[in-house]
Short mmCIF file of C-alpha atoms and ligand atoms in Angstrom, two decimals:
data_model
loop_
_atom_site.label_atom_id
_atom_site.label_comp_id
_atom_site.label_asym_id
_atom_site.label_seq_id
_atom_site.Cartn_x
_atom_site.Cartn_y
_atom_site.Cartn_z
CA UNK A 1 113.45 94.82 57.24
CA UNK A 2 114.76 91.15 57.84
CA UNK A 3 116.13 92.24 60.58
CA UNK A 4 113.93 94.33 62.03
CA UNK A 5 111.04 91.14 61.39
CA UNK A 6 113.77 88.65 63.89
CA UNK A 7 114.54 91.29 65.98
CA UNK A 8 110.47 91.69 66.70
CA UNK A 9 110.64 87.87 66.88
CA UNK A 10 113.60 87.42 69.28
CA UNK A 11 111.58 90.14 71.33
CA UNK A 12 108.35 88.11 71.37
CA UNK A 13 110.20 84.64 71.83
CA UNK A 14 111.78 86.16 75.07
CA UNK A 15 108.65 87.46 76.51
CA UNK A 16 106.67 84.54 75.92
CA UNK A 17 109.37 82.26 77.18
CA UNK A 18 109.34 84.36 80.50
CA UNK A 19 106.31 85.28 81.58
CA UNK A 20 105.88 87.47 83.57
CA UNK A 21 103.68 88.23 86.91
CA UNK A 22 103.35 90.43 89.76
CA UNK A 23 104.36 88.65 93.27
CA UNK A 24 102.91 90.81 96.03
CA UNK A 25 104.21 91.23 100.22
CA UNK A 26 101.98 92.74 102.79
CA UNK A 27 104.46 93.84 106.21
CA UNK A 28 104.74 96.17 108.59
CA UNK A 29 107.48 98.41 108.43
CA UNK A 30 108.44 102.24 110.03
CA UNK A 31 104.90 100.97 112.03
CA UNK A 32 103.17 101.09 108.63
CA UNK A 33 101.47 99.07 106.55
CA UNK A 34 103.50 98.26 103.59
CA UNK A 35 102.84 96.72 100.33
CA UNK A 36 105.62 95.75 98.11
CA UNK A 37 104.86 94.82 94.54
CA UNK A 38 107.15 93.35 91.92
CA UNK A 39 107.08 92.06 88.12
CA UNK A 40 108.88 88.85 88.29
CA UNK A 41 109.38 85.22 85.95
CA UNK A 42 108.73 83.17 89.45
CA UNK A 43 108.17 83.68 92.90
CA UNK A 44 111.70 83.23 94.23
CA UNK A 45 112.90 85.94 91.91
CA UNK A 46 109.80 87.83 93.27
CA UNK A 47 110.61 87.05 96.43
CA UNK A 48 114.74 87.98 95.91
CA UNK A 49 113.57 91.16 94.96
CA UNK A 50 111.32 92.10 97.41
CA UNK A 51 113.52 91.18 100.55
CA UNK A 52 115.98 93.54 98.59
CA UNK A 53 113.41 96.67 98.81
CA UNK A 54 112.56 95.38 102.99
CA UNK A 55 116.49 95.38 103.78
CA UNK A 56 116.51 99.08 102.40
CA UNK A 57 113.28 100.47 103.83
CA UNK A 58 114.62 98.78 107.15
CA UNK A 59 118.21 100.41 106.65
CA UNK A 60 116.34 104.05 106.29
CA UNK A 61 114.34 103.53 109.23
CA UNK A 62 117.14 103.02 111.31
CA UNK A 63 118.47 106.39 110.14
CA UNK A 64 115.32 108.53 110.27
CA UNK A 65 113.43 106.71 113.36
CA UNK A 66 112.78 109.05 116.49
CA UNK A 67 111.97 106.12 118.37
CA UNK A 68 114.75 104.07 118.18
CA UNK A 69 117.60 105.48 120.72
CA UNK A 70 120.56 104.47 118.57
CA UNK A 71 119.39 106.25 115.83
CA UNK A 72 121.11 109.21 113.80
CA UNK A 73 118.18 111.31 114.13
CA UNK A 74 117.57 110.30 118.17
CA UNK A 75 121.47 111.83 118.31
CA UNK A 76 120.37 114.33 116.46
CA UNK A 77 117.42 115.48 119.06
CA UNK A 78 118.93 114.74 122.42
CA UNK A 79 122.08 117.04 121.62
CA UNK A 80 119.54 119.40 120.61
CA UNK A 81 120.76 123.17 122.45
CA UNK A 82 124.19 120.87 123.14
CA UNK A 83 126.19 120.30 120.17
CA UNK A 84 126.23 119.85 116.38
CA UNK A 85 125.84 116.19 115.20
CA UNK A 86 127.67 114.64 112.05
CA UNK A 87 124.97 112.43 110.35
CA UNK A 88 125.79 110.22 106.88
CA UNK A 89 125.20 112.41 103.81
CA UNK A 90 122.21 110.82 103.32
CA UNK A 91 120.54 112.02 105.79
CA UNK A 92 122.17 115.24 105.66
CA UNK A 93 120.74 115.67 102.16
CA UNK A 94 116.83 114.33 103.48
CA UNK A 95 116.80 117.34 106.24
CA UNK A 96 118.20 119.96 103.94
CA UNK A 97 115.08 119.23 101.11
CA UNK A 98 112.96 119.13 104.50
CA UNK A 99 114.16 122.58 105.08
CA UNK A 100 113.89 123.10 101.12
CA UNK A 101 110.23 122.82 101.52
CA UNK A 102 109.78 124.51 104.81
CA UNK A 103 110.85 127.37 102.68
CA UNK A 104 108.78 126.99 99.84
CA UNK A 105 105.69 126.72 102.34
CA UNK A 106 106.54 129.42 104.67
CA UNK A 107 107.06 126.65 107.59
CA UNK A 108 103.74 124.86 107.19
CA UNK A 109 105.70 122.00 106.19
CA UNK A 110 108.72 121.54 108.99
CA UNK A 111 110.03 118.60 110.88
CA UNK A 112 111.02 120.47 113.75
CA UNK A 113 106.89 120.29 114.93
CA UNK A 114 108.33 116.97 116.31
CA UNK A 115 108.59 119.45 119.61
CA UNK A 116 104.74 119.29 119.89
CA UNK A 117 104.43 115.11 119.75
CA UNK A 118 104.58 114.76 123.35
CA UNK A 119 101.25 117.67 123.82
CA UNK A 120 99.28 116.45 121.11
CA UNK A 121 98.72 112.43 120.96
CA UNK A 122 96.98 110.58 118.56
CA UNK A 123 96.33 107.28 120.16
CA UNK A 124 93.00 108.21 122.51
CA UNK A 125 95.17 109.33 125.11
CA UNK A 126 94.10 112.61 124.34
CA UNK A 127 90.91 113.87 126.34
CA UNK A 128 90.87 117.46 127.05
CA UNK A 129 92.46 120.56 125.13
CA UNK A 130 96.38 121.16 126.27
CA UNK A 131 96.65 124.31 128.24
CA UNK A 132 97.56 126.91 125.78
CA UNK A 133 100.63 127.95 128.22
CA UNK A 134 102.16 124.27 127.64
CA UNK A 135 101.54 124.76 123.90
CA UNK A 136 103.11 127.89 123.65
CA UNK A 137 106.22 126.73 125.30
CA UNK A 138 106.37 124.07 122.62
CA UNK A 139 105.99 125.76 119.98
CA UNK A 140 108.74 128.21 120.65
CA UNK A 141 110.84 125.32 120.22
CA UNK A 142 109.31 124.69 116.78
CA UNK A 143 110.90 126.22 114.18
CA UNK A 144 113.29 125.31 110.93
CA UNK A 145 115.50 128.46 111.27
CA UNK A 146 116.76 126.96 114.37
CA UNK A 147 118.10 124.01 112.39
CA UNK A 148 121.84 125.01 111.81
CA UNK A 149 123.03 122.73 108.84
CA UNK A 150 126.58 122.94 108.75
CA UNK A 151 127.68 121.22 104.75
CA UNK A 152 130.94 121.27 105.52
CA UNK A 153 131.25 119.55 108.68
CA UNK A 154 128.18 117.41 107.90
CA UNK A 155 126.65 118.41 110.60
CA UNK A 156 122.99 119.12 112.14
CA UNK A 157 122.49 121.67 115.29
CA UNK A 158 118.82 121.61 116.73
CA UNK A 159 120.21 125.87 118.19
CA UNK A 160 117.11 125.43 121.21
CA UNK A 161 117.42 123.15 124.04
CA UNK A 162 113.94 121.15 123.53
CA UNK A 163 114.05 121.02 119.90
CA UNK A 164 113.42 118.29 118.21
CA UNK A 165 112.80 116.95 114.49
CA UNK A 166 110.83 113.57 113.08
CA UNK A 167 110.26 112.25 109.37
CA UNK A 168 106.50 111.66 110.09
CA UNK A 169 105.14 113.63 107.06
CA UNK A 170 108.18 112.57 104.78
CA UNK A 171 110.00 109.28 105.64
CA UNK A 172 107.21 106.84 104.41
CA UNK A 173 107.53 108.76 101.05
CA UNK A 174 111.13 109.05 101.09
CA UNK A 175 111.68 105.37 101.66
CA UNK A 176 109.06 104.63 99.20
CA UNK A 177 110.92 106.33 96.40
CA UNK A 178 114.55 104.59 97.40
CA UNK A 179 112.61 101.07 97.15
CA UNK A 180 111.79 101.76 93.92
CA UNK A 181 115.42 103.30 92.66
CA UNK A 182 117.17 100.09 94.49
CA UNK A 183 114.78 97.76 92.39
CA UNK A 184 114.99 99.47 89.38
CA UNK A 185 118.57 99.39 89.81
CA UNK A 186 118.56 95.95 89.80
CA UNK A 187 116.52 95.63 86.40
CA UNK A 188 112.90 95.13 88.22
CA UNK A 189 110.84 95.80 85.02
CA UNK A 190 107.98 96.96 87.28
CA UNK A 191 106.36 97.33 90.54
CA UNK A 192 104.99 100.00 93.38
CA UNK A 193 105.71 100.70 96.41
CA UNK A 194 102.73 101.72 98.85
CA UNK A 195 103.28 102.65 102.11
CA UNK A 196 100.07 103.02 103.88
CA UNK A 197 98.56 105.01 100.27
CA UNK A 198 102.17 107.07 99.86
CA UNK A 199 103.05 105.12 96.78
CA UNK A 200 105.52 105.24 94.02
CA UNK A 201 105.42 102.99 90.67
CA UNK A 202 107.41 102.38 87.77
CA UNK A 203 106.49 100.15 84.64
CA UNK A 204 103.49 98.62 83.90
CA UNK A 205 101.58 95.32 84.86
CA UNK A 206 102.49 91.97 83.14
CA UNK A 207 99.14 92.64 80.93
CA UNK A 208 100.41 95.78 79.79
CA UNK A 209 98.01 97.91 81.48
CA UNK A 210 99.14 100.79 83.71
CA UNK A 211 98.88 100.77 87.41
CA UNK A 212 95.78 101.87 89.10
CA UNK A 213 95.61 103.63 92.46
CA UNK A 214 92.73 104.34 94.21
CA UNK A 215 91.72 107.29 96.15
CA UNK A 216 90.16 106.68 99.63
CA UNK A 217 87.12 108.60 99.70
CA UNK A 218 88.08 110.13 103.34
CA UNK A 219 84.60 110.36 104.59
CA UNK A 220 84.24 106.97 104.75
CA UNK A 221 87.31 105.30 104.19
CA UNK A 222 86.23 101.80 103.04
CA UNK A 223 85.27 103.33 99.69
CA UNK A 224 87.95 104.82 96.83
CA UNK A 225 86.28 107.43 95.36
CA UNK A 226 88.44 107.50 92.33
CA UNK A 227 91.18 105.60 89.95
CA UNK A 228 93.96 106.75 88.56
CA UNK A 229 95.92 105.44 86.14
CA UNK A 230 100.23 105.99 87.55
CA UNK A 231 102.66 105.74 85.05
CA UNK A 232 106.13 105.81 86.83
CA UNK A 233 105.00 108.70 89.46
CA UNK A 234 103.83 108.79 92.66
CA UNK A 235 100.65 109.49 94.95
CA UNK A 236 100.47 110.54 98.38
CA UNK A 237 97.09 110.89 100.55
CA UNK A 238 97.09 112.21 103.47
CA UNK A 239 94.22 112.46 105.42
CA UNK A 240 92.08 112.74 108.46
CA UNK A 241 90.86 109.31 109.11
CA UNK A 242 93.63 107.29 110.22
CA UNK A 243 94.27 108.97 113.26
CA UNK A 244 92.79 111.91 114.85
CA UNK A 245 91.28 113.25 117.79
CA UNK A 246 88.02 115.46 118.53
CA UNK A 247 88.09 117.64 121.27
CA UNK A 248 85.07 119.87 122.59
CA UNK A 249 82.99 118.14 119.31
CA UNK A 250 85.61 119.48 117.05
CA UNK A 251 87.98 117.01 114.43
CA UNK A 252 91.76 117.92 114.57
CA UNK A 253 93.90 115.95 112.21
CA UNK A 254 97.47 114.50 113.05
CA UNK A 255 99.70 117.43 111.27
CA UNK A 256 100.38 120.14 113.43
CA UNK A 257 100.12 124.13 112.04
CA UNK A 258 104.23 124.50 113.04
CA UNK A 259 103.17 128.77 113.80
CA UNK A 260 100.18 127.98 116.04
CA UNK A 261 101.47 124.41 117.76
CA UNK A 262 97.61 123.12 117.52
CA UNK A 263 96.18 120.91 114.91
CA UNK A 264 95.12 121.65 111.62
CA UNK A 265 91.14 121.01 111.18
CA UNK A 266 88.88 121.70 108.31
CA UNK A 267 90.29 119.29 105.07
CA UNK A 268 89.50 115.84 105.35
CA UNK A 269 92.37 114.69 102.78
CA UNK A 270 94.69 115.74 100.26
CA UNK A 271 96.04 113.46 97.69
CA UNK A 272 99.60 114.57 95.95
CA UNK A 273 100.97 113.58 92.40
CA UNK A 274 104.28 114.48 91.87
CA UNK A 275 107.30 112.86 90.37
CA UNK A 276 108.58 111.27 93.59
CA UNK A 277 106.86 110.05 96.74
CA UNK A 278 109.18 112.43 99.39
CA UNK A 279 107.49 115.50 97.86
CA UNK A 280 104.24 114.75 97.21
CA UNK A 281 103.99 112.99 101.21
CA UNK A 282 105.60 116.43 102.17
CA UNK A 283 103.18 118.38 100.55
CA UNK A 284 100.31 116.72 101.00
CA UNK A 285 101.31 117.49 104.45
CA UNK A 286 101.69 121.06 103.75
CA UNK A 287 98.70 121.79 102.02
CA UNK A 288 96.55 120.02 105.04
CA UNK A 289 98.35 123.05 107.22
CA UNK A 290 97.91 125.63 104.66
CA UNK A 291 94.23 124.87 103.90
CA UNK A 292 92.36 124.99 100.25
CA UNK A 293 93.32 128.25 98.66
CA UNK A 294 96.65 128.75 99.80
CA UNK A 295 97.88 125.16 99.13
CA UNK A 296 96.41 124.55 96.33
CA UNK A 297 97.59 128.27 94.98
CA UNK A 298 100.89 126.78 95.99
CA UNK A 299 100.55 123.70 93.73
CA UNK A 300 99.70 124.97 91.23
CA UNK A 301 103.06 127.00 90.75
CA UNK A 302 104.86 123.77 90.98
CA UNK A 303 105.34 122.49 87.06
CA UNK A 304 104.54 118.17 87.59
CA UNK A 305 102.57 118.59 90.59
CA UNK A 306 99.04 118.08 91.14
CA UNK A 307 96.64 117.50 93.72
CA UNK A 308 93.02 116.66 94.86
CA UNK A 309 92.04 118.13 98.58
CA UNK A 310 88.43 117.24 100.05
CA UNK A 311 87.45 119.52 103.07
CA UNK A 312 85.24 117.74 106.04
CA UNK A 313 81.96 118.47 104.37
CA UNK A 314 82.69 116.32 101.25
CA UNK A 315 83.56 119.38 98.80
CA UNK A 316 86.20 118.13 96.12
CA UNK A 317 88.84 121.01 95.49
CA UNK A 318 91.72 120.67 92.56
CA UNK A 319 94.57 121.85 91.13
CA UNK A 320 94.55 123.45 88.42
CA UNK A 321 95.93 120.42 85.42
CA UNK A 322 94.36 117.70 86.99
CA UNK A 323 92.77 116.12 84.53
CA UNK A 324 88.79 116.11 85.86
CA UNK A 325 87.11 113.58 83.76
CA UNK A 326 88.91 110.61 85.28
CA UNK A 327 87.16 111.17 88.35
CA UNK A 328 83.21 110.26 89.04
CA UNK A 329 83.15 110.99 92.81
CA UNK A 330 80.22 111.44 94.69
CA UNK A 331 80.78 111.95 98.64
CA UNK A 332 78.55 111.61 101.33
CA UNK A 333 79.00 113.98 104.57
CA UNK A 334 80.56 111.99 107.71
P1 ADP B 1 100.30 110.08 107.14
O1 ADP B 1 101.19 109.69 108.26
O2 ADP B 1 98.86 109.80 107.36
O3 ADP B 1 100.81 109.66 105.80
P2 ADP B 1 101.35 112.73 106.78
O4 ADP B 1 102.28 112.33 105.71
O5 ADP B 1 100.60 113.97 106.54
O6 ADP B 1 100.28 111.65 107.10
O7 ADP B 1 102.22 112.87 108.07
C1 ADP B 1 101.66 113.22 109.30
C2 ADP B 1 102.75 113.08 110.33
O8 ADP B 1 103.75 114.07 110.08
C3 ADP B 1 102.29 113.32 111.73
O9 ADP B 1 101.86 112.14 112.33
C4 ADP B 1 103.54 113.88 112.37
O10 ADP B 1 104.41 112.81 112.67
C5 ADP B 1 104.20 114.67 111.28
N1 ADP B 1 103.79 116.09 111.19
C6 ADP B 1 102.68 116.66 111.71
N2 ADP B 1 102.59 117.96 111.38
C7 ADP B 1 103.68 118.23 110.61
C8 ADP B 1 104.16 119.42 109.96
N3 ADP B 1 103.48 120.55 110.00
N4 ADP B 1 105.31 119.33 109.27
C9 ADP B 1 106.00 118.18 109.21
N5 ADP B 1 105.61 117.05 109.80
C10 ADP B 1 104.46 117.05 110.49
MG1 MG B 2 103.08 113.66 104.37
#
C-alpha cells in the first residue's frame, strides 16, 4: 500500500513538475492546409516534434505526388501501357490497400480515375459540359483491373497506354496516420493531425479532456454542425464545398463515379470514423460515389466504422452505431 501511495506520488510529482501543453503549426503541405498539434513540456520540444511529423508528411509527398515529375508515382503514370515500374515497398503496399478498397466498393473508390483530371477541372476553368465522346475515351482508361501489381518484382504496370493513378482521395489521410505513428514513436503523449478536416488523434489534451472535432455543416461551411469527442481514431469529411463546379445549374462534386467518368452530385458531405485516417478519407470518398443507401449499407458491414452523410438538401443520413445523441444539428438548405 506504501508503495502503491509513493508510486501515486512519484506519478503526480512528475506531472506537476512538467507540465504539459499543446504547441500548435498551421502550413501548407501536399497543397493542403495542415494543422499539426502536439502535447509538449515547452515550445522547442513542441517545436522538435512537429518539424519531425513536416519532414515525414514532406517525404510521403514526394512519393505519392502526381505533380512532381521526379516522383515514384509520376514514373509510375508516364510508363503507363510501357513497362512495369519498381516503387519502394511503401508505396507498393499504399496502391495494393487502394486496390483493397476498390474491391470492397465495386470500383467506386479507385485511383486510376486520375485518367479523368485533365476533362474535369475544379479550379473555374470549367465552363461547359465535356463532350461525352472525350469522356468516354477517358474513362476506358479508368479502371483498377488494369493495375498489374507484380509482389515479387515490386512492381506497378498501369496495362493501358493513358492510364494513370493519383492519391487525391487517400494521401492526405494516409500521411495523416504516418504523422501520428512517427510521433507516437517518439513518445509524443498526444496530439492530431488534421489535414484540411482528414484528421487522426491519439491521447488526450493536457486538461485531460478528449479531443473535439467538429463537423462542418456543408451547407454553409463556416458553421460545425456537430462535436465529437476522438479518442485515438480518426475523422475524415469529405465534401462538396471546397471545390466544385455547376454546370447547366447543376452541383457536381470533385470525386469522379470511376464507371461513368462524370461527377458524382447529390450528397453534400460525408464524414468517416474509422480506426485510421487512409480508410476513412478513402471511404468517405467512396460513399460520395456510391450515394446514401449503398454506402452507407456498405458501412455498416464494416465492424469500427461509422459515418454521417448529408445530401444537398440538408437531410442528415447515418450509419447504423453512430451514437445519435451527441449530435444537435439543424441545417439550413444552400
Ligand atoms: P478532399 O480532397 O476534399 O479531402 P476526397 O478525399 O474525397 O476529398 O478526395 C477527392 C479527390 O480524390 C479528388 O480531388 C480527386 O483527386 C480524387 N478522386 C476523385 N474521384 C475519385 C474516386 N472515385 N476514387 C479515388 N479518388 C478519386
Ligand atoms: Mg477521401
Amino acid at each position: 500500500m506504501v508503495r502503491f501511495i509513493s508510486v501515486l506520488f512519484l506519478v503526480a510529482l512528475s506531472l506537476s513538475a512538467f507540465p504539459q501543453e499543446t504547441f500548435v503549426r498551421t502550413l501548407k503541405l501536399m497543397g493542403s492546409r495542415y494543422e499539426i498539434s502536439v502535447v509538449a513540456t515547452n515550445q522547442e520540444e513542441g517545436d522538435r516534434f512537429i518539424d519531425q511529423a513536416v519532414a515525414e508528411i514532406s517525404r510521403i509527398e514526394k512519393s505519392i505526388s502526381s505533380w512532381d515529375p521526379d516522383s515514384q508515382t509520376s514514373k509510375i503514370n508516364r510508363n503507363a501501357g510501357i513497362a512495369p515500374v519498381k516503387v519502394d515497398p511503401e508505396l507498393f503496399q499504399l496502391i495494393e490497400r487502394a486496390v483493397q478498397i476498390s474491391k470492397i466498393t465495386d470500383g467506386a473508390f479507385d485511383i486510376s480515375y486520375a485518367a479523368m483530371d485533365r476533362i474535369w477541372t475544379f479550379d473555374g476553368s470549367l465552363q461547359t459540359m465535356p463532350e461525352e465522346e472525350t469522356i468516354r475515351q477517358s474513362v476506358a482508361k479508368v479502371g483498377y483491373e488494369n493495375m498489374v501489381l507484380d509482389k515479387a518484382e515490386q512492381t506497378v504496370f498501369l496495362k493501358l497506354p493513358g492510364m494513370k493513378i493519383g492519391f487525391g482521395a487517400i494521401g492526405k489521410g494516409y500521411s495523416a496516420d504516418r504523422a501520428k505513428a512517427l510521433l507516437k514513436d517518439k513518445g509524443v503523449v498526444a496530439g492530431m493531425i488534421n489535414a484540411s478536416g482528414d484528421l487522426n488523434c491519439w491521447g488526450e489534451k493536457p486538461d485531460g479532456t478528449p479531443w473535439m472535432v467538429g463537423i462542418t455543416n456543408p451547407l454553409n461551411k463556416n458553421k460545425v454542425f456537430a462535436w465529437f469527442p476522438i479518442q485515438n481514431d480518426a475523422v475524415v469529411t469529405s465534401g462538396d464545398y471546397e471545390k466544385f463546379v455547376v454546370l447547366n445549374g447543376k452541383r457536381y462534386a470533385h470525386i469522379i463515379d470511376p464507371r461513368t467518368g462524370y461527377p458524382s452530385s447529390g450528397l453534400a458531405s460525408v464524414s468517416m470514423f474509422a480506426p485510421s485516417a487512409e480508410l476513412a478519407d478513402a471511404l468517405a470518398t467512396s460513399v460520395f460515389v456510391m450515394g446514401i443507401e449503398a454506402g452507407i449499407n456498405l458501412i455498416d458491414q464494416l465492424a469500427g466504422i461509422e459515418c454521417i452523410v448529408v445530401d444537398d438538401k440538408g437531410k442528415v443520413y447515418y450509419s447504423k452505431n453512430i451514437k445519435r445523441n451527441e449530435q444537435k444539428m439543424e441545417i439550413a438548405g444552400r
